[in-house]
Amino acid sequence: MHNVGKIDRIIRISIAALLGILYFTQVVESKFFLFLAFMLVMTSLKRCCPIYSMVGLGTCGVKMDESKKTIDTEPLNLKK
């Protein structure tokens, strides 16, 4: 299942790159920034954000049924 859309993925990778640059240029020294960058890249590659799943959000463009408390997502099709 995926819940991260294309624009969201681009934003996540951009923020991860910025955090990586800040860490490796030693502007910030906390490894938390490196961990956060790693998590942003992983969620964008997998197209699934656990926080979105817990809250019931999604940016993948799948329409939400207002009568339900959560959104419907589509399974990943890895075979192309």
Short mmCIF file of C-alpha atoms in Angstrom, two decimals:
data_model
loop_
_atom_site.label_atom_id
_atom_site.label_comp_id
_atom_site.label_asym_id
_atom_site.label_seq_id
_atom_site.Cartn_x
_atom_site.Cartn_y
_atom_site.Cartn_z
CA MET A 1 0.00 0.00 0.00
CA HIS A 2 1.23 3.50 -0.69
CA ASN A 3 0.16 6.86 0.66
CA VAL A 4 2.93 9.22 -0.50
CA GLY A 5 2.37 11.04 -3.79
CA LYS A 6 4.83 12.29 -6.40
CA ILE A 7 5.11 15.89 -5.16
CA ASP A 8 5.42 14.68 -1.56
CA ARG A 9 8.25 12.34 -2.63
CA ILE A 10 10.11 15.20 -4.35
CA ILE A 11 9.77 17.38 -1.26
CA ARG A 12 10.96 14.56 1.02
CA ILE A 13 14.04 13.86 -1.11
CA SER A 14 14.85 17.60 -1.32
CA ILE A 15 14.62 18.01 2.45
CA ALA A 16 16.71 14.85 2.95
CA ALA A 17 19.39 16.22 0.61
CA LEU A 18 19.43 19.52 2.49
CA LEU A 19 19.72 17.74 5.85
CA GLY A 20 22.52 15.55 4.50
CA ILE A 21 24.41 18.57 3.19
CA LEU A 22 24.02 20.36 6.53
CA TYR A 23 25.34 17.31 8.37
CA PHE A 24 28.28 16.54 6.08
CA THR A 25 29.39 20.18 5.86
CA GLN A 26 29.33 20.17 9.67
CA VAL A 27 26.85 23.03 9.94
CA VAL A 28 24.97 20.75 12.32
CA GLU A 29 26.65 17.96 14.26
CA SER A 30 23.65 16.00 15.50
CA LYS A 31 23.25 12.56 13.93
CA PHE A 32 19.51 13.07 14.30
CA PHE A 33 19.59 15.11 11.07
CA LEU A 34 21.26 12.21 9.26
CA PHE A 35 18.70 9.77 10.68
CA LEU A 36 15.83 12.06 9.65
CA ALA A 37 17.28 12.37 6.15
CA PHE A 38 17.53 8.58 5.92
CA MET A 39 13.91 8.14 7.03
CA LEU A 40 12.69 10.73 4.51
CA VAL A 41 14.52 8.96 1.68
CA MET A 42 13.21 5.55 2.74
CA THR A 43 9.59 6.71 2.98
CA SER A 44 9.84 8.38 -0.41
CA LEU A 45 11.35 5.29 -2.05
CA LYS A 46 8.79 2.95 -0.48
CA ARG A 47 6.00 5.49 -1.12
CA CYS A 48 4.61 4.69 2.31
CA CYS A 49 4.69 6.88 5.42
CA PRO A 50 3.78 5.16 8.70
CA ILE A 51 2.74 8.47 10.26
CA TYR A 52 0.32 9.09 7.40
CA SER A 53 -1.10 5.60 7.94
CA MET A 54 -1.65 6.19 11.66
CA VAL A 55 -3.36 9.54 11.05
CA GLY A 56 -5.28 8.38 7.98
CA LEU A 57 -3.72 10.82 5.53
CA GLY A 58 -2.32 10.37 2.07
CA THR A 59 -0.97 12.42 -0.80
CA CYS A 60 -1.10 9.74 -3.48
CA GLY A 61 -4.26 11.06 -5.12
CA VAL A 62 -6.58 8.25 -4.03
CA LYS A 63 -9.95 9.79 -3.20
CA MET A 64 -11.19 9.60 0.36
CA ASP A 65 -14.67 8.43 1.23
CA GLU A 66 -16.02 10.96 3.74
CA SER A 67 -18.08 8.30 5.53
CA LYS A 68 -14.93 6.36 6.46
CA LYS A 69 -12.41 7.31 9.11
CA THR A 70 -9.41 6.24 6.97
CA ILE A 71 -8.44 6.52 3.33
CA ASP A 72 -8.41 3.73 0.79
CA THR A 73 -5.00 3.07 -0.68
CA GLU A 74 -3.88 1.03 -3.64
CA PRO A 75 -1.47 -1.91 -3.40
CA LEU A 76 1.92 -1.44 -5.03
CA ASN A 77 2.38 -3.09 -8.40
CA LEU A 78 6.06 -4.01 -8.40
CA LYS A 79 5.82 -6.19 -11.52
CA LYS A 80 6.09 -4.08 -14.66
#
